[in-house]
Structures are given as C-alpha cells and as structure tokens.
Amino acid sequence: MAKHQDSFYFDTFLACAEDACKAAHLLESTMREYHPESIREKLDEMHAIEHGADEKKHALLNALVKAFITPIERDDIYDLSRNIDDMTDKIEDVLQRLYCNNIQTIRPDALKMTATLIRCTEEVKTLLGKLPDFKRDRTLHEHIITINTMEEEGDRLFLACMRELHETCSDPIEVIAWREVYHYLESCLDACEHVADSVESVIMNNS
C-alpha cells in the first residue's frame, strides 16, 4: 500500500508535467497558425487542459493531508506540485493575453520563444519521469542544468524580442500589447526553471 501511495505522488507530478507540455504545444500551434477569430475557442481548449492539471494537483494535495508517511518531505511535495501547476497556468496566461490585447498577427520572434518553451517543458517532463529514482539516477542533475540553460536562452530571446519590438514598431498600443505578451512568455520559462529548482531541493533534502 505504501509503495502504491509513493507511486501516486510521482505519477501525478509526471501527469501534471504532461499537461504543461500539452498546453505549450497548443500555444505554439495557435500562434504559428494564428487566426484571431478563433482564439476564443483555443482559450476554451487551453482552459480544459489547465482545469485537468488543477484537478490532479488538488487530488495530490488531498492525499498529502491524509498521508501518514510520504516518499519525500511534505514541503517538497507541496512546493513541487505548486510549481508544476504554475507552468500550465503561465502558459494559459499567454493565450489569455493574446485574446485580451486583441493581437491580430504574431510577430515571428515570438515563435522562437514558444519553440524554446516546448523544449523546456519536454525537458521538465523527462526530469520528472526520472524523479522516482532520484537517489540513484545521476542524470537528473544534467536535466536540471539543461532546463536552467534553456531559461537563460529565453532571457536572451526576451531581450532581443523587446529590442526588435521597440526598433520596428511605431504604434504605441501595439508596443504595449506585445511587451506584455513577451513578459508572459518569459514567465513561462521562469516557471520551468522553478520546477527544476524544486527537484534540486528534493534531491538535497531527501538523499
């Protein structure tokens, strides 16, 4: 029974990361083949993914409250589940911002950030898939470093995007709208890094 419960936590971490990957792919495909008239439908599709991730997180936290023994420290379970959920929330925020700001066309450099986001969420999923064996699997640190490197790449892309925006766009309303979108995209990559940091804490606190 205890081993089954241990597996439940790790399986839920991974399932929530898979939801974040689905959200990232939906965001990227929506922006790559952008049709502003159908963005409302995409928001509903995205919210269904986010809602499913929320339900998984709540089930995990309910189990945590009732658990007598946990496979890792309770605080680590709570922090990791919250940070994984934040990934999906932040991705949904980007799509909401495209809708609220009435974005009509997608700037090409934004797709570079979504491509990095997909790679980053997939790397997080791989990392969490290996988490049950964190005491023996030495490759976890390599995945953490890779995620941190991608986040730094995202920072560089953000600066380049902002520079390009202010150099080429003369419409102040469009500048403001896209500044917000870029900030939200950067927050998605920050959220991925926070998951990697949480996994690093799990390794340190439970080994």
mmCIF file of C-alpha atoms in Angstrom:
data_model
loop_
_atom_site.group_PDB
_atom_site.id
_atom_site.type_symbol
_atom_site.label_atom_id
_atom_site.label_comp_id
_atom_site.label_asym_id
_atom_site.label_seq_id
_atom_site.Cartn_x
_atom_site.Cartn_y
_atom_site.Cartn_z
ATOM 1 C CA MET A 1 0.000 0.000 0.000
ATOM 2 C CA ALA A 2 2.811 2.404 0.924
ATOM 3 C CA LYS A 3 4.620 1.783 -2.369
ATOM 4 C CA HIS A 4 1.388 2.345 -4.282
ATOM 5 C CA GLN A 5 0.930 5.676 -2.487
ATOM 6 C CA ASP A 6 4.543 6.648 -3.208
ATOM 7 C CA SER A 7 3.936 5.938 -6.880
ATOM 8 C CA PHE A 8 0.798 8.098 -6.802
ATOM 9 C CA TYR A 9 2.797 11.224 -5.930
ATOM 10 C CA PHE A 10 5.420 10.695 -8.611
ATOM 11 C CA ASP A 11 2.850 9.640 -11.212
ATOM 12 C CA THR A 12 0.840 12.792 -10.504
ATOM 13 C CA PHE A 13 3.913 15.011 -10.837
ATOM 14 C CA LEU A 14 4.544 13.474 -14.249
ATOM 15 C CA ALA A 15 0.892 13.691 -15.338
ATOM 16 C CA CYS A 16 0.799 17.396 -14.455
ATOM 17 C CA ALA A 17 4.027 17.958 -16.403
ATOM 18 C CA GLU A 18 2.407 16.229 -19.380
ATOM 19 C CA ASP A 19 -0.461 18.715 -19.113
ATOM 20 C CA ALA A 20 2.062 21.562 -19.236
ATOM 21 C CA CYS A 21 3.544 20.034 -22.401
ATOM 22 C CA LYS A 22 0.082 19.810 -23.962
ATOM 23 C CA ALA A 23 -0.519 23.457 -23.083
ATOM 24 C CA ALA A 24 2.825 24.514 -24.583
ATOM 25 C CA HIS A 25 2.128 22.653 -27.824
ATOM 26 C CA LEU A 26 -1.359 24.170 -28.035
ATOM 27 C CA LEU A 27 0.041 27.667 -27.504
ATOM 28 C CA GLU A 28 2.744 27.156 -30.123
ATOM 29 C CA SER A 29 0.386 25.734 -32.746
ATOM 30 C CA THR A 30 -2.147 28.510 -32.090
ATOM 31 C CA MET A 31 0.500 31.194 -32.555
ATOM 32 C CA ARG A 32 2.135 29.506 -35.558
ATOM 33 C CA GLU A 33 -1.159 29.198 -37.456
ATOM 34 C CA TYR A 34 -2.800 32.234 -35.938
ATOM 35 C CA HIS A 35 -6.448 33.056 -36.545
ATOM 36 C CA PRO A 36 -7.644 35.805 -34.189
ATOM 37 C CA GLU A 37 -11.278 34.993 -34.905
ATOM 38 C CA SER A 38 -10.865 31.512 -33.369
ATOM 39 C CA ILE A 39 -8.795 32.483 -30.327
ATOM 40 C CA ARG A 40 -11.837 32.184 -28.047
ATOM 41 C CA GLU A 41 -12.168 28.504 -28.954
ATOM 42 C CA LYS A 42 -8.470 27.961 -28.287
ATOM 43 C CA LEU A 43 -8.904 29.585 -24.879
ATOM 44 C CA ASP A 44 -11.598 27.053 -24.019
ATOM 45 C CA GLU A 45 -9.345 24.223 -25.164
ATOM 46 C CA MET A 46 -6.471 25.591 -23.100
ATOM 47 C CA HIS A 47 -8.653 26.036 -20.040
ATOM 48 C CA ALA A 48 -9.717 22.395 -20.236
ATOM 49 C CA ILE A 49 -6.044 21.398 -20.025
ATOM 50 C CA GLU A 50 -5.441 23.797 -17.135
ATOM 51 C CA HIS A 51 -8.536 22.556 -15.294
ATOM 52 C CA GLY A 52 -7.401 18.955 -15.650
ATOM 53 C CA ALA A 53 -3.993 19.866 -14.227
ATOM 54 C CA ASP A 54 -5.662 21.653 -11.308
ATOM 55 C CA GLU A 55 -7.769 18.605 -10.505
ATOM 56 C CA LYS A 56 -4.677 16.407 -10.433
ATOM 57 C CA LYS A 57 -2.905 18.841 -8.129
ATOM 58 C CA HIS A 58 -5.870 19.015 -5.744
ATOM 59 C CA ALA A 59 -6.086 15.210 -5.631
ATOM 60 C CA LEU A 60 -2.397 15.084 -4.750
ATOM 61 C CA LEU A 61 -2.734 17.683 -2.002
ATOM 62 C CA ASN A 62 -5.782 15.910 -0.559
ATOM 63 C CA ALA A 63 -3.765 12.694 -0.400
ATOM 64 C CA LEU A 64 -0.896 14.592 1.209
ATOM 65 C CA VAL A 65 -3.129 15.891 4.002
ATOM 66 C CA LYS A 66 -4.235 12.351 4.872
ATOM 67 C CA ALA A 67 -0.862 10.648 4.448
ATOM 68 C CA PHE A 68 0.984 9.306 7.476
ATOM 69 C CA ILE A 69 4.256 8.679 5.633
ATOM 70 C CA THR A 70 5.381 10.319 2.381
ATOM 71 C CA PRO A 71 8.186 9.321 -0.023
ATOM 72 C CA ILE A 72 9.774 12.777 0.226
ATOM 73 C CA GLU A 73 9.329 15.692 2.627
ATOM 74 C CA ARG A 74 5.810 17.136 2.707
ATOM 75 C CA ASP A 75 7.046 20.643 1.981
ATOM 76 C CA ASP A 76 8.870 19.343 -1.081
ATOM 77 C CA ILE A 77 5.715 17.645 -2.381
ATOM 78 C CA TYR A 78 3.720 20.830 -1.873
ATOM 79 C CA ASP A 79 6.319 23.119 -3.477
ATOM 80 C CA LEU A 80 6.906 20.834 -6.439
ATOM 81 C CA SER A 81 3.199 20.328 -7.156
ATOM 82 C CA ARG A 82 2.583 24.076 -6.981
ATOM 83 C CA ASN A 83 5.483 24.888 -9.306
ATOM 84 C CA ILE A 84 4.472 22.249 -11.852
ATOM 85 C CA ASP A 85 0.936 23.651 -11.840
ATOM 86 C CA ASP A 86 2.340 27.150 -12.339
ATOM 87 C CA MET A 87 3.818 26.076 -15.683
ATOM 88 C CA THR A 88 0.389 25.338 -17.124
ATOM 89 C CA ASP A 89 -1.121 28.448 -15.533
ATOM 90 C CA LYS A 90 1.564 30.692 -17.040
ATOM 91 C CA ILE A 91 1.112 29.164 -20.484
ATOM 92 C CA GLU A 92 -2.625 29.767 -20.301
ATOM 93 C CA ASP A 93 -1.855 33.366 -19.286
ATOM 94 C CA VAL A 94 -0.059 33.944 -22.604
ATOM 95 C CA LEU A 95 -3.068 32.844 -24.634
ATOM 96 C CA GLN A 96 -5.340 34.998 -22.479
ATOM 97 C CA ARG A 97 -3.050 37.958 -23.107
ATOM 98 C CA LEU A 98 -3.219 37.434 -26.878
ATOM 99 C CA TYR A 99 -7.005 37.489 -26.573
ATOM 100 C CA CYS A 100 -7.308 40.433 -24.166
ATOM 101 C CA ASN A 101 -4.810 42.559 -26.102
ATOM 102 C CA ASN A 102 -6.626 41.772 -29.368
ATOM 103 C CA ILE A 103 -3.430 40.632 -31.072
ATOM 104 C CA GLN A 104 -4.118 40.357 -34.804
ATOM 105 C CA THR A 105 -0.841 38.975 -36.138
ATOM 106 C CA ILE A 106 2.008 37.095 -34.479
ATOM 107 C CA ARG A 107 5.492 38.557 -34.554
ATOM 108 C CA PRO A 108 7.970 35.949 -35.887
ATOM 109 C CA ASP A 109 10.387 36.326 -32.981
ATOM 110 C CA ALA A 110 7.639 35.281 -30.547
ATOM 111 C CA LEU A 111 7.671 31.843 -32.176
ATOM 112 C CA LYS A 112 11.317 31.471 -31.172
ATOM 113 C CA MET A 113 10.236 31.825 -27.563
ATOM 114 C CA THR A 114 7.411 29.295 -27.929
ATOM 115 C CA ALA A 115 9.840 26.832 -29.542
ATOM 116 C CA THR A 116 12.153 27.205 -26.547
ATOM 117 C CA LEU A 117 9.177 26.793 -24.232
ATOM 118 C CA ILE A 118 8.223 23.478 -25.845
ATOM 119 C CA ARG A 119 11.776 22.171 -25.460
ATOM 120 C CA CYS A 120 11.837 23.319 -21.860
ATOM 121 C CA THR A 121 8.516 21.747 -20.853
ATOM 122 C CA GLU A 122 9.517 18.479 -22.530
ATOM 123 C CA GLU A 123 12.783 18.523 -20.587
ATOM 124 C CA VAL A 124 10.854 19.085 -17.359
ATOM 125 C CA LYS A 125 8.659 16.100 -18.228
ATOM 126 C CA THR A 126 11.757 13.948 -18.763
ATOM 127 C CA LEU A 127 13.203 15.143 -15.462
ATOM 128 C CA LEU A 128 10.047 14.308 -13.534
ATOM 129 C CA GLY A 129 9.824 10.921 -15.218
ATOM 130 C CA LYS A 130 13.153 10.078 -13.595
ATOM 131 C CA LEU A 131 12.299 11.571 -10.200
ATOM 132 C CA PRO A 132 11.181 8.295 -8.524
ATOM 133 C CA ASP A 133 14.787 7.087 -8.848
ATOM 134 C CA PHE A 134 16.323 10.368 -7.639
ATOM 135 C CA LYS A 135 18.597 8.659 -5.097
ATOM 136 C CA ARG A 136 20.358 6.615 -7.785
ATOM 137 C CA ASP A 137 19.855 8.345 -11.131
ATOM 138 C CA ARG A 138 22.787 10.702 -11.637
ATOM 139 C CA THR A 139 21.368 12.132 -14.865
ATOM 140 C CA LEU A 140 18.820 14.274 -13.006
ATOM 141 C CA HIS A 141 21.420 16.998 -12.499
ATOM 142 C CA GLU A 142 22.104 17.060 -16.241
ATOM 143 C CA HIS A 143 18.416 17.704 -16.936
ATOM 144 C CA ILE A 144 18.321 20.440 -14.288
ATOM 145 C CA ILE A 145 21.310 22.148 -15.922
ATOM 146 C CA THR A 146 19.675 21.833 -19.356
ATOM 147 C CA ILE A 147 16.478 23.475 -18.088
ATOM 148 C CA ASN A 148 18.457 26.301 -16.485
ATOM 149 C CA THR A 149 20.344 26.795 -19.758
ATOM 150 C CA MET A 150 17.080 26.972 -21.707
ATOM 151 C CA GLU A 151 15.726 29.555 -19.270
ATOM 152 C CA GLU A 152 18.845 31.656 -19.859
ATOM 153 C CA GLU A 153 18.298 31.244 -23.596
ATOM 154 C CA GLY A 154 14.764 32.504 -23.023
ATOM 155 C CA ASP A 155 16.128 35.563 -21.236
ATOM 156 C CA ARG A 156 18.333 36.365 -24.228
ATOM 157 C CA LEU A 157 15.423 35.880 -26.616
ATOM 158 C CA PHE A 158 13.272 38.148 -24.461
ATOM 159 C CA LEU A 159 15.829 40.956 -24.656
ATOM 160 C CA ALA A 160 16.193 40.505 -28.417
ATOM 161 C CA CYS A 161 12.411 40.489 -28.886
ATOM 162 C CA MET A 162 11.959 43.633 -26.832
ATOM 163 C CA ARG A 163 14.738 45.399 -28.715
ATOM 164 C CA GLU A 164 13.256 44.385 -32.075
ATOM 165 C CA LEU A 165 9.800 45.495 -30.955
ATOM 166 C CA HIS A 166 10.920 48.983 -29.990
ATOM 167 C CA GLU A 167 13.068 49.343 -33.102
ATOM 168 C CA THR A 168 10.438 48.302 -35.631
ATOM 169 C CA CYS A 169 7.022 49.123 -34.175
ATOM 170 C CA SER A 170 5.790 52.719 -34.118
ATOM 171 C CA ASP A 171 2.285 52.019 -32.801
ATOM 172 C CA PRO A 172 2.403 52.607 -29.012
ATOM 173 C CA ILE A 173 -0.658 50.438 -28.371
ATOM 174 C CA GLU A 174 0.901 47.527 -30.236
ATOM 175 C CA VAL A 175 4.168 48.034 -28.362
ATOM 176 C CA ILE A 176 2.389 47.855 -25.014
ATOM 177 C CA ALA A 177 0.400 44.806 -26.088
ATOM 178 C CA TRP A 178 3.453 42.879 -27.235
ATOM 179 C CA ARG A 179 5.563 43.899 -24.259
ATOM 180 C CA GLU A 180 3.002 42.150 -22.082
ATOM 181 C CA VAL A 181 2.971 39.048 -24.288
ATOM 182 C CA TYR A 182 6.763 38.790 -24.183
ATOM 183 C CA HIS A 183 6.791 39.206 -20.409
ATOM 184 C CA TYR A 184 4.236 36.423 -20.050
ATOM 185 C CA LEU A 185 6.260 34.152 -22.339
ATOM 186 C CA GLU A 186 9.360 34.787 -20.256
ATOM 187 C CA SER A 187 7.363 33.922 -17.122
ATOM 188 C CA CYS A 188 6.575 30.508 -18.639
ATOM 189 C CA LEU A 189 10.275 29.724 -18.922
ATOM 190 C CA ASP A 190 10.866 31.016 -15.399
ATOM 191 C CA ALA A 191 8.174 28.595 -14.201
ATOM 192 C CA CYS A 192 10.023 25.690 -15.830
ATOM 193 C CA GLU A 193 13.207 26.721 -14.048
ATOM 194 C CA HIS A 194 11.352 26.861 -10.728
ATOM 195 C CA VAL A 195 10.332 23.218 -11.199
ATOM 196 C CA ALA A 196 13.961 22.292 -11.832
ATOM 197 C CA ASP A 197 14.950 24.188 -8.678
ATOM 198 C CA SER A 198 12.281 22.308 -6.712
ATOM 199 C CA VAL A 199 13.608 18.971 -7.957
ATOM 200 C CA GLU A 200 17.088 20.028 -6.899
ATOM 201 C CA SER A 201 15.695 20.736 -3.417
ATOM 202 C CA VAL A 202 14.051 17.294 -3.371
ATOM 203 C CA ILE A 203 17.400 15.675 -4.113
ATOM 204 C CA MET A 204 19.209 17.695 -1.447
ATOM 205 C CA ASN A 205 16.560 17.323 1.270
ATOM 206 C CA ASN A 206 15.783 13.635 0.816
ATOM 207 C CA SER A 207 19.076 11.959 -0.089
#
